[in-house]
CSV table of C-alpha atoms in Angstrom, one decimal:
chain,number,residue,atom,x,y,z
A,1,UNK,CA,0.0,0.0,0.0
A,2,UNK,CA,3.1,2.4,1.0
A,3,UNK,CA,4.2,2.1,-2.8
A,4,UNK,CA,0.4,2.7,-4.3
A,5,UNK,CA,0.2,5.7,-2.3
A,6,UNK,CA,3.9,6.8,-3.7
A,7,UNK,CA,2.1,6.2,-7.2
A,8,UNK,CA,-0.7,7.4,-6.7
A,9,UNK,CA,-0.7,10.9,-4.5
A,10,UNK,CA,1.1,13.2,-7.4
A,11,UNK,CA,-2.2,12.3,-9.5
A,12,UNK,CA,-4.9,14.2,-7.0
A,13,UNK,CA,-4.1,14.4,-3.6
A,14,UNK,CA,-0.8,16.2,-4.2
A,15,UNK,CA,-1.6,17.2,-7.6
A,16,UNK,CA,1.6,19.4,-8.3
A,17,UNK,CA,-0.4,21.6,-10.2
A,18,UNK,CA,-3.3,22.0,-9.0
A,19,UNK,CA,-3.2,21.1,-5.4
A,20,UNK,CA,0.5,22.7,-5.4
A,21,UNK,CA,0.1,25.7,-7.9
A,22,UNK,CA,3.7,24.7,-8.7
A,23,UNK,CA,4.5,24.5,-12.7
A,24,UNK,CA,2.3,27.3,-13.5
A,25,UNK,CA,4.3,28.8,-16.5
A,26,UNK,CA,4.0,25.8,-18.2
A,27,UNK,CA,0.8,25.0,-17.7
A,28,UNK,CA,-0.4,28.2,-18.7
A,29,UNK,CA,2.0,28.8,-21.4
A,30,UNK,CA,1.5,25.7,-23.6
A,31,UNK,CA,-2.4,24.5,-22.9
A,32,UNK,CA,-3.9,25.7,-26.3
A,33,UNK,CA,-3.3,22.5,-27.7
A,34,UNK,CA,-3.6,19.2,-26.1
A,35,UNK,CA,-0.9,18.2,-28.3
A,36,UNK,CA,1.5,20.3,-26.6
A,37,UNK,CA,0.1,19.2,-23.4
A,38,UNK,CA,0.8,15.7,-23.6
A,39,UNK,CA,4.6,16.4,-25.1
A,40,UNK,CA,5.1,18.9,-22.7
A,41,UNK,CA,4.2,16.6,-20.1
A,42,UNK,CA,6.2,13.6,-20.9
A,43,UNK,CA,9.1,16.1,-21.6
A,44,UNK,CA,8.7,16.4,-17.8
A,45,UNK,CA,7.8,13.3,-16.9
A,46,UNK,CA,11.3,11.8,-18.4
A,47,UNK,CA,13.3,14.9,-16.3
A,48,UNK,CA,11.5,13.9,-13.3
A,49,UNK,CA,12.1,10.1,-13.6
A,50,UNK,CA,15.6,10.5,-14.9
A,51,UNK,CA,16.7,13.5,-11.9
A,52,UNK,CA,15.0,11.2,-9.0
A,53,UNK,CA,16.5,8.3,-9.6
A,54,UNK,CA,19.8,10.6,-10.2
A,55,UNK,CA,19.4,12.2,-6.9
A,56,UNK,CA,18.6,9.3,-5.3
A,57,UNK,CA,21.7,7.5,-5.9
A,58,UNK,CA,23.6,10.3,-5.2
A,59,UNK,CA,22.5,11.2,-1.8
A,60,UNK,CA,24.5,9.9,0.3
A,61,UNK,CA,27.4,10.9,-1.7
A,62,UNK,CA,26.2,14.7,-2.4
A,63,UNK,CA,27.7,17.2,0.7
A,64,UNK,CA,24.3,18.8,2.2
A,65,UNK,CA,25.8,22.2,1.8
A,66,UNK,CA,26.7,22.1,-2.3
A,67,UNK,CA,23.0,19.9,-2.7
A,68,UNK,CA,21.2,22.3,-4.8
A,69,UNK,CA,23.8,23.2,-7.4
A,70,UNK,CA,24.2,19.3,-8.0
A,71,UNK,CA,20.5,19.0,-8.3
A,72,UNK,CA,20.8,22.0,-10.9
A,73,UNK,CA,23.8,20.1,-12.6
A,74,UNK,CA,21.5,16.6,-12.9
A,75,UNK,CA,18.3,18.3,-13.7
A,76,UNK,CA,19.9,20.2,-16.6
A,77,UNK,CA,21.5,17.1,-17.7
A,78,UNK,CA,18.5,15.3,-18.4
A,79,UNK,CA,16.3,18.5,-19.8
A,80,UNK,CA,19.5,18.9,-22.6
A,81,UNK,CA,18.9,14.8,-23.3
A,82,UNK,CA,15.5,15.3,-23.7
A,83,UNK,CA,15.6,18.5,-25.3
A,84,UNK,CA,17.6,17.5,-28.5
A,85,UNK,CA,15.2,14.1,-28.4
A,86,UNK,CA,12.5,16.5,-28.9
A,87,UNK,CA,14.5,18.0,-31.7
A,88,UNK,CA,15.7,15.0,-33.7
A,89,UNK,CA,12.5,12.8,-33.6
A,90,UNK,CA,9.7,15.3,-32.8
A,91,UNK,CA,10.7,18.6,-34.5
A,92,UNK,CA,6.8,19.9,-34.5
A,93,UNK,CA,6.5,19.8,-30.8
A,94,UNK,CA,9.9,21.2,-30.5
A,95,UNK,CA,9.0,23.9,-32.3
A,96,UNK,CA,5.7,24.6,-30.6
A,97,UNK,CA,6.9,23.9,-26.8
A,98,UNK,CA,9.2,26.9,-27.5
A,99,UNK,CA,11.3,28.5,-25.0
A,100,UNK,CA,9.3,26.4,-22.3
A,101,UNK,CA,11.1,23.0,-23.2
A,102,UNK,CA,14.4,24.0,-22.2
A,103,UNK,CA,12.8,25.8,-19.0
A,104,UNK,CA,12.1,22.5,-17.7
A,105,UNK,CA,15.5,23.0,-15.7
A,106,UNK,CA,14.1,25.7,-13.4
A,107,UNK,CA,10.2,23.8,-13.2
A,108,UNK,CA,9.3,23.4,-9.1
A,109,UNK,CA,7.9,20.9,-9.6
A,110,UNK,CA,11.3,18.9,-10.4
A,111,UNK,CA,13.3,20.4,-7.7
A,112,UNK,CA,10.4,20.0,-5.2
A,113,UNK,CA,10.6,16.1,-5.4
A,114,UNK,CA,14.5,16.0,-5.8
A,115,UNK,CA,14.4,18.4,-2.3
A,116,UNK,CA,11.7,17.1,-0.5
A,117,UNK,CA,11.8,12.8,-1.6
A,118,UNK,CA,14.6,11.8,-3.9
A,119,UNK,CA,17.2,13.0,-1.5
A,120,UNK,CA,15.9,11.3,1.4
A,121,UNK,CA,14.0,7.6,-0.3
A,122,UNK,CA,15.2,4.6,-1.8
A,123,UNK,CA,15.4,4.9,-5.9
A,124,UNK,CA,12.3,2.5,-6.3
A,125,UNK,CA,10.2,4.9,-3.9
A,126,UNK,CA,11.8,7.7,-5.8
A,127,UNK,CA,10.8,6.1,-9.7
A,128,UNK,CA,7.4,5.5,-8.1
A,129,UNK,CA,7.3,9.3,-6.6
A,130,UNK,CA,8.5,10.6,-9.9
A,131,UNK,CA,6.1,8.4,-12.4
A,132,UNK,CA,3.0,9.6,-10.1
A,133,UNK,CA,3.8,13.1,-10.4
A,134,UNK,CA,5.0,13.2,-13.9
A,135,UNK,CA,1.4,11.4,-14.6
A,136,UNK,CA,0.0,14.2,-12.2
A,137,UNK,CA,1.5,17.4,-14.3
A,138,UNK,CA,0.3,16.0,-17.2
A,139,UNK,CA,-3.1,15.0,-17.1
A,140,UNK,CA,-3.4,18.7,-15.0
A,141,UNK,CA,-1.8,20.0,-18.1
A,142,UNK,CA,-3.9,17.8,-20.2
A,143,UNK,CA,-7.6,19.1,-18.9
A,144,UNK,CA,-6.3,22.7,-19.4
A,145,UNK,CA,-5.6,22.4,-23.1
A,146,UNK,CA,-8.2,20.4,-24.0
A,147,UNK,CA,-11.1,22.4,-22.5
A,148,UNK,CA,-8.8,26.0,-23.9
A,149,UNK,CA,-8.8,24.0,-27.5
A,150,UNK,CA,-12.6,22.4,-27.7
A,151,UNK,CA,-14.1,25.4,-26.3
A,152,UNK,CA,-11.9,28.1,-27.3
A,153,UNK,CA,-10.9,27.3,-31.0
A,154,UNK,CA,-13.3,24.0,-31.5
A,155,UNK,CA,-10.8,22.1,-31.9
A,156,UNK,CA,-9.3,18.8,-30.2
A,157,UNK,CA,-6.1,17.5,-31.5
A,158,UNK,CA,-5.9,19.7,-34.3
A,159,UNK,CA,-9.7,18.5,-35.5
A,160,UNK,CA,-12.5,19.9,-36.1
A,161,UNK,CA,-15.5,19.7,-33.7
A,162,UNK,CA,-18.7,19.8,-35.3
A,163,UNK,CA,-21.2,22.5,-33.5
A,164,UNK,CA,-18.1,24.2,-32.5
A,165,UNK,CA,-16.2,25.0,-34.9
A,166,UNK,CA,-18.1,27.7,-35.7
A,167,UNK,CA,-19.3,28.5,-32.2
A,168,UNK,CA,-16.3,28.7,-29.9
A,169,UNK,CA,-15.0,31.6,-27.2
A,170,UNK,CA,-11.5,32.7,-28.6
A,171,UNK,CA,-11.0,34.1,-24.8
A,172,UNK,CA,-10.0,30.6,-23.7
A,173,UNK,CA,-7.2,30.2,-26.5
A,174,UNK,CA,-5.7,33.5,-25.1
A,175,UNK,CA,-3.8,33.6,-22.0
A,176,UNK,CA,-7.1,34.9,-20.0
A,177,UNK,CA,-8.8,32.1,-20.9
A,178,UNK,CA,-5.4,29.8,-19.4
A,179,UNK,CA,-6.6,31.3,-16.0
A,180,UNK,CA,-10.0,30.7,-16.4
A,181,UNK,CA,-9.6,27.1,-17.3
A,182,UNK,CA,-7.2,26.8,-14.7
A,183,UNK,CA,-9.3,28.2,-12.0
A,184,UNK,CA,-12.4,26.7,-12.9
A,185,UNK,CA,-10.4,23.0,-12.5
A,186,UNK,CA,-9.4,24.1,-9.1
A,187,UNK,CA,-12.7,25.0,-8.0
A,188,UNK,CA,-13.6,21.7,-9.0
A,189,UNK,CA,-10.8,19.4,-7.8
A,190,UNK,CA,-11.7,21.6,-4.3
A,191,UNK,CA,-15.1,20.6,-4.5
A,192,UNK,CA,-14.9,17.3,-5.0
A,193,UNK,CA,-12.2,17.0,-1.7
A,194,UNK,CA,-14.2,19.1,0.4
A,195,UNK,CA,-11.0,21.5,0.5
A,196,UNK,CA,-9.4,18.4,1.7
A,197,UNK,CA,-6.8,17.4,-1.1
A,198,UNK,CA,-4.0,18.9,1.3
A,199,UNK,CA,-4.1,19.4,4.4
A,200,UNK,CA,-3.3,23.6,5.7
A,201,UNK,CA,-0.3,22.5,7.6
A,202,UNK,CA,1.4,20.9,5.1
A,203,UNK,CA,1.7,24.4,3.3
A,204,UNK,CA,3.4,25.8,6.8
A,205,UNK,CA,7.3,26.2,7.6
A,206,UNK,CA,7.3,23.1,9.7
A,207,UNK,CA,6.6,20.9,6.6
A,208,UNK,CA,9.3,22.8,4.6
A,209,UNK,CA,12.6,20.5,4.5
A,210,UNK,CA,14.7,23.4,4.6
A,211,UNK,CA,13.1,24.9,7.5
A,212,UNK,CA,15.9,23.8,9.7
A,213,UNK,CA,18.4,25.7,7.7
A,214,UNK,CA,16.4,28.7,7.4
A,215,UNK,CA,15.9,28.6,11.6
A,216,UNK,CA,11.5,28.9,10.9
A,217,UNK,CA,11.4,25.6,11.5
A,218,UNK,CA,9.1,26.1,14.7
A,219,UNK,CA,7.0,29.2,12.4
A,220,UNK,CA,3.8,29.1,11.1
């Protein structure tokens, strides 16, 4: 059950997007499309699963005090790989993911889980922590675009949507309509939890793992 909820926790629960608010230039950036979505989204899936297991190797062998710039050495590491896979085999997506492909490097989300799990878990807990959340990210990522595409250019994939085609609202293909989408999905997810998904403390210094560093540790 302890690796299920590994698995399992990025997709709602601790839903890095929208339970976290963490990723939000992405998500915002790239959602007209659910194309884009789903590239962008593995894109960071593979950074996730690659830095984790990374980190998590290198823990016990990474000085506490030099730990972030290694994490920003690994991370970039896999975001290059991945970017010039993206370039070689999927030029399209390359081309629409932009500027946002190679920002991958400085996404929260990634150094969130190599901070707060990689660097203290075993690299099976840390695969499972990094799949869940990488699935998390991108189905988030996933609802935005395709509600900004069917309903804002009546489109899904590129196709046309009989009935809206014709009859769409162009504000959710521009980067209002991103917020919109995005807070309409939270509303939702909060509804559905009963404002439960996470609870209040965890947002607090106490749950932060740097809070001993920064002396807040006892602050709320």
């Amino acid at each position: 059950m302890k690796k299920l909820s590994i698995l399992t926790k990025g997709i709602f629960k601790e839903n890095p997007v929208l339970v976290f608010l963490l990723g939000l230039c992405p998500t915002l950036a790239v959602s007209t499309q659910a194309s884009n979505a789903i590239g962008m989204g593995a894109a960071t899936t593979f950074v996730l699963l690659g830095s984790n297991i990374a980190i998590s190797l290198c823990r016990r062998a990474i000085p506490d005090k030099v730990r972030i710039p290694c994490y920003i050495v690994l991370i970039a590491g896999f975001v290059t790989l991945i970017q010039m896979i993206v370039e070689a085999y999927a030029y399209p997506l390359y081309m629409s993911l932009g500027i946002f492909l190679p920002l991958i490097a400085c996404n929260c989300i990634v150094f969130a889980r190599a901070e707060v799990f990689a660097n203290k878990n075993t690299v099976i807990d840390s695969i499972l922590d990094a799949v869940g959340m990488g699935a998390g990210f991108t189905l988030a990522l996933f609802a935005v675009a395709s509600l900004r595409e069917i309903f804002g250019s009546g489109t899904w994939y590129g196709l046309a949507i009989p009935g809206l085609s014709s009859y769409n609202v162009p504000l959710l293909a521009m980067a209002p309509g991103g917020f919109i989408v995005f807070a309409v999905l939270i509303a939702i997810l909060n509804k559905v939890s009963n404002g439960k998904a996470v609870k209040k403390k965890e947002f607090g210094c106490a749950g932060c793992p740097s809070a001993s560093v920064c002396g807040k540790g006892g602050a709320r």
